Coordinates of C-alpha atoms (C1' of nucleotides) in Angstrom, one line a residue:
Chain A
X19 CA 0.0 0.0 0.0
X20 CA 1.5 3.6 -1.2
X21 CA 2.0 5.9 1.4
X22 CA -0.9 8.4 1.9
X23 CA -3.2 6.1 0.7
X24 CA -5.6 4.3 2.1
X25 CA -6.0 0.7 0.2
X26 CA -9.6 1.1 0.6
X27 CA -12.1 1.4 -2.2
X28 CA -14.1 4.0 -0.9
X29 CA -15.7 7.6 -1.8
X30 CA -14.9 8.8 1.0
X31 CA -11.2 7.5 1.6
X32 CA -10.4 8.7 -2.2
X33 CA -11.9 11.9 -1.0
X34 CA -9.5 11.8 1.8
X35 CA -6.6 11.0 0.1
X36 CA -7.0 13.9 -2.4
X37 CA -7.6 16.7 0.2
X38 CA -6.9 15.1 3.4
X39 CA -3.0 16.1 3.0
X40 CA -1.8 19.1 5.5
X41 CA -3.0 22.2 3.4
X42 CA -5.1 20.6 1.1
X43 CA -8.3 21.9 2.6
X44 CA -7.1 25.5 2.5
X45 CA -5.5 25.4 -0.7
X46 CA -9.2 24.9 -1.7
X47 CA -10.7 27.1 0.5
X48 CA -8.7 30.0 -0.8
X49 CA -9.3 29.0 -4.7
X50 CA -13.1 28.9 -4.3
X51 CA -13.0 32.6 -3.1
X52 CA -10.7 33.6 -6.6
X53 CA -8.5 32.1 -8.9
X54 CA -4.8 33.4 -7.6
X55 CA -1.0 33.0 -8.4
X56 CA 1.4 30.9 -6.3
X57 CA 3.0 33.8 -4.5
X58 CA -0.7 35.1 -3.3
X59 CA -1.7 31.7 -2.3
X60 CA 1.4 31.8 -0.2
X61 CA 0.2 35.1 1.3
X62 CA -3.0 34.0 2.5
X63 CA -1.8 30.7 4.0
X64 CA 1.1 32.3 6.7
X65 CA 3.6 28.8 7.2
X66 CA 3.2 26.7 4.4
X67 CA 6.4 26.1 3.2
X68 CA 6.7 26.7 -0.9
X69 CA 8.2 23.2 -1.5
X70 CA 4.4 21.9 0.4
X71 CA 2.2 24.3 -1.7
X72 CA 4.2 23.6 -4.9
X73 CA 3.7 19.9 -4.3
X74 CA 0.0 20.3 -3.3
X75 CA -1.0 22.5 -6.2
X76 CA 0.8 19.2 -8.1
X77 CA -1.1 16.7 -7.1
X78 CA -4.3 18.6 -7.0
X79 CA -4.3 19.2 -10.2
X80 CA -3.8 15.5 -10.8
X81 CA -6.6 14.7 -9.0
X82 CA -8.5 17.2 -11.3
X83 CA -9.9 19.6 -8.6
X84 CA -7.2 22.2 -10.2
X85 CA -6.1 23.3 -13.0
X86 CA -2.8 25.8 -13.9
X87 CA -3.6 28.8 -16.5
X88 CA -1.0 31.0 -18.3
X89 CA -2.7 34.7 -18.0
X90 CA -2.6 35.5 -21.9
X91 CA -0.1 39.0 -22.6
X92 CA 1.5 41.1 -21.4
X93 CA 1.0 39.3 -17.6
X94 CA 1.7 36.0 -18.8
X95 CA 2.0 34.7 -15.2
X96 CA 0.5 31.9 -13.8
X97 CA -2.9 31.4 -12.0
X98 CA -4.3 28.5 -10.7
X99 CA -8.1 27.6 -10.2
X100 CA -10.5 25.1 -9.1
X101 CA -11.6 22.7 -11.8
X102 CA -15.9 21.8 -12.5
X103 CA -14.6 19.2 -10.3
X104 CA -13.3 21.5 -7.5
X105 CA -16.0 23.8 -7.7
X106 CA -18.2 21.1 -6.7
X107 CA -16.3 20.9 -3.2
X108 CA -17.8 24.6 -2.5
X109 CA -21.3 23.2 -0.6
X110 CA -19.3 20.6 1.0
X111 CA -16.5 23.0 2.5
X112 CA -18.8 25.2 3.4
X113 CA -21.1 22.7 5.6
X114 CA -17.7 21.7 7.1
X115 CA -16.5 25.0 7.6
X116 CA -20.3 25.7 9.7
X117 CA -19.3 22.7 11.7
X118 CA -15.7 23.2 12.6
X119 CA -16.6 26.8 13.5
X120 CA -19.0 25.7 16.8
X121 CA -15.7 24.9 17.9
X122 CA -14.1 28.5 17.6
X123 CA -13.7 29.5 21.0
X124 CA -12.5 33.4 21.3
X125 CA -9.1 33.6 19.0
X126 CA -5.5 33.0 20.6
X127 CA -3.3 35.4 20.2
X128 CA -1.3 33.6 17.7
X129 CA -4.5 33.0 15.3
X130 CA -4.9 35.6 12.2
X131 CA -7.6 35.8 10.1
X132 CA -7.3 35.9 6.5
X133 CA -9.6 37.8 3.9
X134 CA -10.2 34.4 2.3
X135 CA -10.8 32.5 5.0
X136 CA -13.4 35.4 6.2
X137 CA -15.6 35.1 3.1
X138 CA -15.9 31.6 3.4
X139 CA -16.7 31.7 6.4
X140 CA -19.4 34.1 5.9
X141 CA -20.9 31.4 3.2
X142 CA -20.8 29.2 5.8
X143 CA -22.8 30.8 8.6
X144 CA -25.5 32.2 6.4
X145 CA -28.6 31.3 7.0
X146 CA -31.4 31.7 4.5
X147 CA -33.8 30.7 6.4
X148 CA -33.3 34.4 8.4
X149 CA -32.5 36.2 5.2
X150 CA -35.9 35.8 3.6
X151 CA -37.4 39.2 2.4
X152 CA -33.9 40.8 3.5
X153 CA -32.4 42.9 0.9
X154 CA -29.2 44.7 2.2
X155 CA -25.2 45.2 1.3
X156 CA -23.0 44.7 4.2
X157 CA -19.2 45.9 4.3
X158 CA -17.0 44.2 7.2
X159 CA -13.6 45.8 8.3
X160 CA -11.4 43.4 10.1
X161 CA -8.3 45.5 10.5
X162 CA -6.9 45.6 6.8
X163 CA -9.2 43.1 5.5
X164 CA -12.4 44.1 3.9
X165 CA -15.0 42.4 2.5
X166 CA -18.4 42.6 0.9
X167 CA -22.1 40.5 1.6
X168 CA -24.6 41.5 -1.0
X169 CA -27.8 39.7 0.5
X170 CA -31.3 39.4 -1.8
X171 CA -33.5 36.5 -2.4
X172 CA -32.6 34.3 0.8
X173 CA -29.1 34.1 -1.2
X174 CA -25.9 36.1 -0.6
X175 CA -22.3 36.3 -2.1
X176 CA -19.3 37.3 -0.3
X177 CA -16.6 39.0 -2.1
X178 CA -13.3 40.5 -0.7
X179 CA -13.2 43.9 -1.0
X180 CA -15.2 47.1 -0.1
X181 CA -18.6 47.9 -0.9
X182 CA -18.9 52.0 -1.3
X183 CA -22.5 51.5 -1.3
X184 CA -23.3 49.6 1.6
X185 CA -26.2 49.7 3.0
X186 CA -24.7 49.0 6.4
X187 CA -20.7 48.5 7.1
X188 CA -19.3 46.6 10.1
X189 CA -15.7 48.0 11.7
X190 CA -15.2 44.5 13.9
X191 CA -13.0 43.7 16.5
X192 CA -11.8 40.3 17.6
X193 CA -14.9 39.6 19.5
X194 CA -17.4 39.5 16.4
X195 CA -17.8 35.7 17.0
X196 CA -19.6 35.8 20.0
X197 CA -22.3 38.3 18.1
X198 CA -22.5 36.1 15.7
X199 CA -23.2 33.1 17.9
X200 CA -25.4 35.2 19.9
X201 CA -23.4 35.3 23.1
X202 CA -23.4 38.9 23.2
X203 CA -26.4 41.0 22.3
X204 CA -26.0 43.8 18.7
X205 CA -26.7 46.2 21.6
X206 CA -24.1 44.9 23.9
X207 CA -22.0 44.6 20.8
X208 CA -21.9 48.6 20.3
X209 CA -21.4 49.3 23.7
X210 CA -18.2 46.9 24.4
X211 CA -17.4 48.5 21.1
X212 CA -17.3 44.9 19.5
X213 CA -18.3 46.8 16.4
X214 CA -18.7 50.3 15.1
X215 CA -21.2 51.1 12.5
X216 CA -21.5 53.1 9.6
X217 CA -24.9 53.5 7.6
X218 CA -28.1 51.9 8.7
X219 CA -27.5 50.6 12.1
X220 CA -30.6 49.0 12.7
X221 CA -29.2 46.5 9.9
X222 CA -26.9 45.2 12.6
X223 CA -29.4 43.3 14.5
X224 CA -30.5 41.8 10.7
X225 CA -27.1 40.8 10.2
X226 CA -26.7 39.3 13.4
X227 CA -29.7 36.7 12.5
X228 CA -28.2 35.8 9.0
X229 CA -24.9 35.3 9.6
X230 CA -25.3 33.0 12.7
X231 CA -23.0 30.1 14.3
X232 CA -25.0 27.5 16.2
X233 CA -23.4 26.2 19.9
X234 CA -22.1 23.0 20.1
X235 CA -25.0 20.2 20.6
X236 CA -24.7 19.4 24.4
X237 CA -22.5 17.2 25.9
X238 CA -23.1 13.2 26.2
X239 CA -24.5 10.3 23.5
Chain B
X15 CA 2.4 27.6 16.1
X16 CA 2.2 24.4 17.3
X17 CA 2.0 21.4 14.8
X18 CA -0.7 20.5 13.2
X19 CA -2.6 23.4 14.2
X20 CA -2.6 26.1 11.2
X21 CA -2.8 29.5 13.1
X22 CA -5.8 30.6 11.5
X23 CA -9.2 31.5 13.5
X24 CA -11.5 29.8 10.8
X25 CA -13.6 27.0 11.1
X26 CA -12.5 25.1 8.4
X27 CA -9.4 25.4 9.8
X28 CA -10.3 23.9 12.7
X29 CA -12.6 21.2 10.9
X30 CA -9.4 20.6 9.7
X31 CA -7.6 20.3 12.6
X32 CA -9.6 18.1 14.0
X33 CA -10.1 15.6 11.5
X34 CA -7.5 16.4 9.0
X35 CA -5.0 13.8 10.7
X36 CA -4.4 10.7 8.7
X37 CA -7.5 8.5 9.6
X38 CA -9.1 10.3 11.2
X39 CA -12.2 10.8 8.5
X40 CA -12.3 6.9 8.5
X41 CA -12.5 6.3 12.1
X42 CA -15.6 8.8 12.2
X43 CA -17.2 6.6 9.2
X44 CA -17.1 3.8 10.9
X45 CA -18.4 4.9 13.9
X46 CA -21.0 6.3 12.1
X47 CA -22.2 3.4 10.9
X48 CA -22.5 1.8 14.6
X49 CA -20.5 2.5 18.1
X50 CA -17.5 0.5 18.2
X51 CA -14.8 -1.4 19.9
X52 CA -11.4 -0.7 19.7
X53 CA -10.4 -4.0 17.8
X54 CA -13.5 -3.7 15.6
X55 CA -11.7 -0.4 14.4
X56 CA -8.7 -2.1 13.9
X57 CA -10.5 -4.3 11.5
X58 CA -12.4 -1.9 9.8
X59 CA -9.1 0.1 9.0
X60 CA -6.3 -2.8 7.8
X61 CA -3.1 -1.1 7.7
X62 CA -3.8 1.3 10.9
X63 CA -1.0 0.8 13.7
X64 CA -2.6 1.0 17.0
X65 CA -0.7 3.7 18.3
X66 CA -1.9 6.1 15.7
X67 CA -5.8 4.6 16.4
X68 CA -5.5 5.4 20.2
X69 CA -3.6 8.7 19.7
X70 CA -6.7 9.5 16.8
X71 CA -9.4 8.6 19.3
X72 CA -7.9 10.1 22.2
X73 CA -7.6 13.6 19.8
X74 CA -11.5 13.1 18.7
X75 CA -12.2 12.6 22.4
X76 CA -10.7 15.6 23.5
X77 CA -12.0 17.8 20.2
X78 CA -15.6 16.1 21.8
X79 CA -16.6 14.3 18.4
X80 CA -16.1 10.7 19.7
X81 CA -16.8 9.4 23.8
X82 CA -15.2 6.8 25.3
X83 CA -18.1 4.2 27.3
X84 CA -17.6 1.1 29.6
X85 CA -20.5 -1.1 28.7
X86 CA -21.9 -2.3 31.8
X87 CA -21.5 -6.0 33.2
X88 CA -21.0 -8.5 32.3
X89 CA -19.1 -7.0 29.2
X90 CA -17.7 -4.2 30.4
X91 CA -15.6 -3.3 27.3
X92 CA -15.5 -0.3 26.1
X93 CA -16.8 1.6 23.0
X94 CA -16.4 4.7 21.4
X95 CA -19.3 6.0 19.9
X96 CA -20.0 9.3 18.0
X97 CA -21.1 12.6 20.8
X98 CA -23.7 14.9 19.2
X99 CA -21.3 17.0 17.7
X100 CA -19.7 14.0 16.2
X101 CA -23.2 12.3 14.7
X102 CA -23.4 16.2 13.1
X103 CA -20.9 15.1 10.7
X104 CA -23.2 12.6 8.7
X105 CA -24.1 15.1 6.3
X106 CA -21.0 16.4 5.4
X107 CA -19.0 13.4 5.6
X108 CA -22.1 11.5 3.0
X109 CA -21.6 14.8 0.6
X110 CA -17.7 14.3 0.8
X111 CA -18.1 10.7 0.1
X112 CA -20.5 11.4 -3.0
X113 CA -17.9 13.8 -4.1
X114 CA -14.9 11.4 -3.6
X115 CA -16.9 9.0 -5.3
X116 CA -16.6 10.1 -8.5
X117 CA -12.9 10.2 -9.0
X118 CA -13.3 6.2 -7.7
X119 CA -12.2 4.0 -11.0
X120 CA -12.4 0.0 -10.9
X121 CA -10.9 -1.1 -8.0
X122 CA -7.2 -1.8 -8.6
X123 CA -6.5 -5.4 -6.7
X124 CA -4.8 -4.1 -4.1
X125 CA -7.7 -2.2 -2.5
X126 CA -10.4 -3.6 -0.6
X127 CA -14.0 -2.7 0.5
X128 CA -15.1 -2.7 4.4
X129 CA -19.0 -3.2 5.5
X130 CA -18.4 0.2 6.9
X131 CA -17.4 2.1 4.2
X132 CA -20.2 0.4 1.9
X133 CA -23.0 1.5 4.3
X134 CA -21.7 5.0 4.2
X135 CA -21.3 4.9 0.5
X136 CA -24.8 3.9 0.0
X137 CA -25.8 6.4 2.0
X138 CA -23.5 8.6 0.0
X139 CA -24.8 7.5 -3.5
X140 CA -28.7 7.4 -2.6
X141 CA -30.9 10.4 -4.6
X142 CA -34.2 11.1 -2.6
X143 CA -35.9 12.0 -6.0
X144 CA -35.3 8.3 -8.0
X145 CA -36.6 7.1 -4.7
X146 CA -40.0 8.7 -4.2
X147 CA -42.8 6.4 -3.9
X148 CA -40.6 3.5 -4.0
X149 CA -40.9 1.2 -1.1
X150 CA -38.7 -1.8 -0.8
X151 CA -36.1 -3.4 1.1
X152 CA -32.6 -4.2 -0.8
X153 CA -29.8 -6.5 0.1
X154 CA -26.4 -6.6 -0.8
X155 CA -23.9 -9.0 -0.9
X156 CA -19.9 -8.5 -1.9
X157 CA -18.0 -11.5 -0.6
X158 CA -18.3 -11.7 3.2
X159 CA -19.6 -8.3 3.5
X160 CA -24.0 -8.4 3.6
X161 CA -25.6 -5.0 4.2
X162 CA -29.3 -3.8 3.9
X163 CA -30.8 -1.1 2.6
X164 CA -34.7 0.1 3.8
X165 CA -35.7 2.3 1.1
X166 CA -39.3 4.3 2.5
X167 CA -40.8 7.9 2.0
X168 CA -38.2 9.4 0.0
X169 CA -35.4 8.0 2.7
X170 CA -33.3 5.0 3.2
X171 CA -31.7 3.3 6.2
X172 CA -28.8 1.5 5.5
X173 CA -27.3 -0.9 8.0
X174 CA -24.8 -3.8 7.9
X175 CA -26.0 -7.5 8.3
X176 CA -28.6 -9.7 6.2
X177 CA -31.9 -8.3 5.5
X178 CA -33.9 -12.3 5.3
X179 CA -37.0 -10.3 4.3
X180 CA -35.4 -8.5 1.3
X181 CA -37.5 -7.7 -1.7
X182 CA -34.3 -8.2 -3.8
X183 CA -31.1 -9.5 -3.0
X184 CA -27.9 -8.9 -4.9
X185 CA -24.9 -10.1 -5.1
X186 CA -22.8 -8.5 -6.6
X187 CA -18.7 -8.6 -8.1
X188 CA -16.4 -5.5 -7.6
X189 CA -18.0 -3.9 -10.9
X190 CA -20.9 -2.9 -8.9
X191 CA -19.6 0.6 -9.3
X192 CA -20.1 0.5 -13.1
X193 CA -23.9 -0.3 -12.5
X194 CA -24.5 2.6 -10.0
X195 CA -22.7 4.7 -12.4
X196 CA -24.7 3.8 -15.2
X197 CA -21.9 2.8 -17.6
X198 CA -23.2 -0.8 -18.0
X199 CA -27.3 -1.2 -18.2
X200 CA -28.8 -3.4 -15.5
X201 CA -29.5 -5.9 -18.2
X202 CA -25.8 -5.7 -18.8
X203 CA -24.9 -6.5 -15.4
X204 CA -27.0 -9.2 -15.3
X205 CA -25.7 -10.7 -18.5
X206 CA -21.8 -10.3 -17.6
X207 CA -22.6 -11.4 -14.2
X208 CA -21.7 -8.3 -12.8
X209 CA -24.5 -9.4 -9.9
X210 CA -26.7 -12.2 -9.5
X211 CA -30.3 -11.6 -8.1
X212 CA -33.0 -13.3 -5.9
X213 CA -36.0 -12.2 -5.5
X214 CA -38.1 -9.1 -7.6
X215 CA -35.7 -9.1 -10.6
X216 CA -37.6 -5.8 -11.7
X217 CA -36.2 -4.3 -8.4
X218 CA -32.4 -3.7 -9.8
X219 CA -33.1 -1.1 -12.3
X220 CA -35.0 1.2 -9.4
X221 CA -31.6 0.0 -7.1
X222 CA -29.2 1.5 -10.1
X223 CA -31.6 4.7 -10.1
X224 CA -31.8 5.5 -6.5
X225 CA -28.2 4.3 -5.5
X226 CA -26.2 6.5 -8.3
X227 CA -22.5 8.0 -8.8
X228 CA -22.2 10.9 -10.7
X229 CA -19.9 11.2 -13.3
X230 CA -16.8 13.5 -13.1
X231 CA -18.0 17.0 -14.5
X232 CA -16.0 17.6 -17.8
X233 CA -12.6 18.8 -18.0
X234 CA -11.5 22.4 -18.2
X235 CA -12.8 25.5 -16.4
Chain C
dC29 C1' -8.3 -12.2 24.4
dT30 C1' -9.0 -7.0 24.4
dG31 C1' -6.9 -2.5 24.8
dG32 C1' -3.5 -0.5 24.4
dA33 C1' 2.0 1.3 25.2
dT34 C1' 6.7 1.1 23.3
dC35 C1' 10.2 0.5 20.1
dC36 C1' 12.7 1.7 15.6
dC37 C1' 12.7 3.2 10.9
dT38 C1' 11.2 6.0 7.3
dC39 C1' 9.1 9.7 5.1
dA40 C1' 6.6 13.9 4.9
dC41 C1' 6.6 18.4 6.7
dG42 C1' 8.8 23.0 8.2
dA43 C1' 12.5 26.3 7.5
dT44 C1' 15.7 28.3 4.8
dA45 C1' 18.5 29.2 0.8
dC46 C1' 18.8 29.6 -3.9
dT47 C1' 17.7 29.7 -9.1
dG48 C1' 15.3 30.6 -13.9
Chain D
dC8 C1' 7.3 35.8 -9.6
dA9 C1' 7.4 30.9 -9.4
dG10 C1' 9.1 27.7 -8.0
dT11 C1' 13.5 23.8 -6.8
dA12 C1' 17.1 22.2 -3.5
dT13 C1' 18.7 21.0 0.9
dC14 C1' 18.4 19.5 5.5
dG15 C1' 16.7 18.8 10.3
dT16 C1' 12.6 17.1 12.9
dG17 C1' 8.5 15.0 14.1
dA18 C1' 4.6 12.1 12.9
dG19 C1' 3.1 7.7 10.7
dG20 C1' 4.0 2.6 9.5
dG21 C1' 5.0 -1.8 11.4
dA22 C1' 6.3 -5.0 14.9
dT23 C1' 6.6 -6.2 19.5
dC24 C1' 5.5 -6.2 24.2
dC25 C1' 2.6 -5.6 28.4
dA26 C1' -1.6 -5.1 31.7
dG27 C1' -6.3 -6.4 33.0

DNA sequence: CTGGATCCCTCACGATACTG
DNA sequence: CAGTATCGTGAGGGATCCAG
């Protein structure tokens, strides 16, 4: 049996062995928000060595979830981007993503967030359920990184970069995670200064219910 | 940044994280097909030192996916079994497996197929639609392995062991896959003895509908 | 016999340097 | 910018050993 396989003729073991590697996952994560070169991939992933994305992108691409492009003149650099097949893994990523994040506590000091991992995340926690009849832009400031939610039709999509015309845009702190699991109050939100508003703050409270992360299930069996 | 952590404050990241680790997906399969023991494990994943299956299960433990129980006397083993949080993963991990499943070719002779893993994949393959108003009960045979499939109201149970009341029973050769993929007919299968029936004969054309792998989505972009 | 812990060896990953 | 080369370290593979 080869080495990071699995010998099992399974779905879900090939699945494994084609994303399952260390950085796999996030490779993908980051290509479903954009296509992107090698050197921004390496940006938005703080620690992966270049000989471990240069051999992911590799065998990704052999499994078909990625495919290499040469940007046509005068760029003629290199971009890579998910596949059909890859694209495919954007409901399933984002279902994981919803589950891993009940387990977010508050961030450590030595966690960052990324622009790209912030969008996805947003995908993950909508809710559409809560977003019926809604009809609003949201802009979110996380430090440098700024992002965009256009919301209509119980759908959204989440973009990086600003939205001029938002209807409501979020300055956040650190702490936006417990509004967004509903530990804290929008109220309680602006007064810790969790978040400062600009535009129509009674949208807060909206966003709050749309973009929501569930507690984890209680304890035992 | 400690290893295998990734330093990012996402929850994929920590999806990752948690169940990233080689084997780690498996174990949860299995377990989601029924509690287990720790030598029933073992058997379900040849090839898995036992170090690396106690260090996985003590991780999954302590992430609060899988619990550790004595069974009470006279046995008083002990199981693992999924938490709450853990059974929450059926829905991804079915998706993932349905995704994975489509890069699956024949199986090479080296690989080989667990009860487990065929439970979750016919879990995995089954399409609500090509099963409404079809009630019937299916099993399946693959060498040693027997597993049954309760196919009611649009859902299905699947479970391992015999299923003496079956409406059909099929046994079927390591081609199976080229049945629920449609690239051999029923009547094809039957002819190149692919599987071998008893019971409603009629029945195997609605099992090839309901229990279905995609095809890989075509090449480029 | 189940449920592990311990050993050694290998290979993949992490860090850094370097090249077309 | 887009990687390859090199090298140390730690986790996984495999076998063995041990406790209840």
């Amino acid at each position: 049996m080869a080495t990071r396989t699995y010998g099992q003729y399974c779905g879900l073991a090939r699945a494994a062995e084609i994303l399952g590697e260390r950085w796999g996952l996030l490779i993908v994560r980051d290509l479903l928000v954009a296509p992107k070169r090698f050197t921004d991939l390496q940006r938005g992933l703080p620690g992966i060595p270049t000989s471990v994305l240069a051999a992911r992108l590799k065998e990704l691409e052999g499994a078909g979830v990625v495919q290499r492009r040469v940007l046509p003149r005068p760029e003629r650099s290199i971009v890579y981007e998910l596949t059909a097949y890859g694209r495919e893994l954007e409901d399933v990523l984002v279902r994981f993503g919803r589950w891993g994040a009940k387990s977010l506590g508050d961030p450590r000091a030595d966690e960052i967030i990324t622009a790209d991992s912030m969008v996805v995340a947003l995908r993950s926690t909508f809710r559409s359920e809560a977003a019926q009849g809604v009809r609003a832009t949201f802009e979110l400031r996380l430090g440098e990184i700024v992002l965009n939610a256009r919301v209509a039709g119980g759908e959204v999509e989440v973009r990086t970069g600003p939205a001029p015309a938002a209807d409501l845009s979020i300055e956040a702190g650190p702490q936006l995670r417990a509004l967004m699991a509903g530990e804290i109050t929008p109220r309680e939100a602006l007064r810790k200064g969790v978040v400062r508003l600009s535009g129509d703050r009674d949208l807060l409270a909206s966003f709050a219910k749309i973009f929501r992360i569930d507690p984890m299930p209680v304890a035992p069996s």
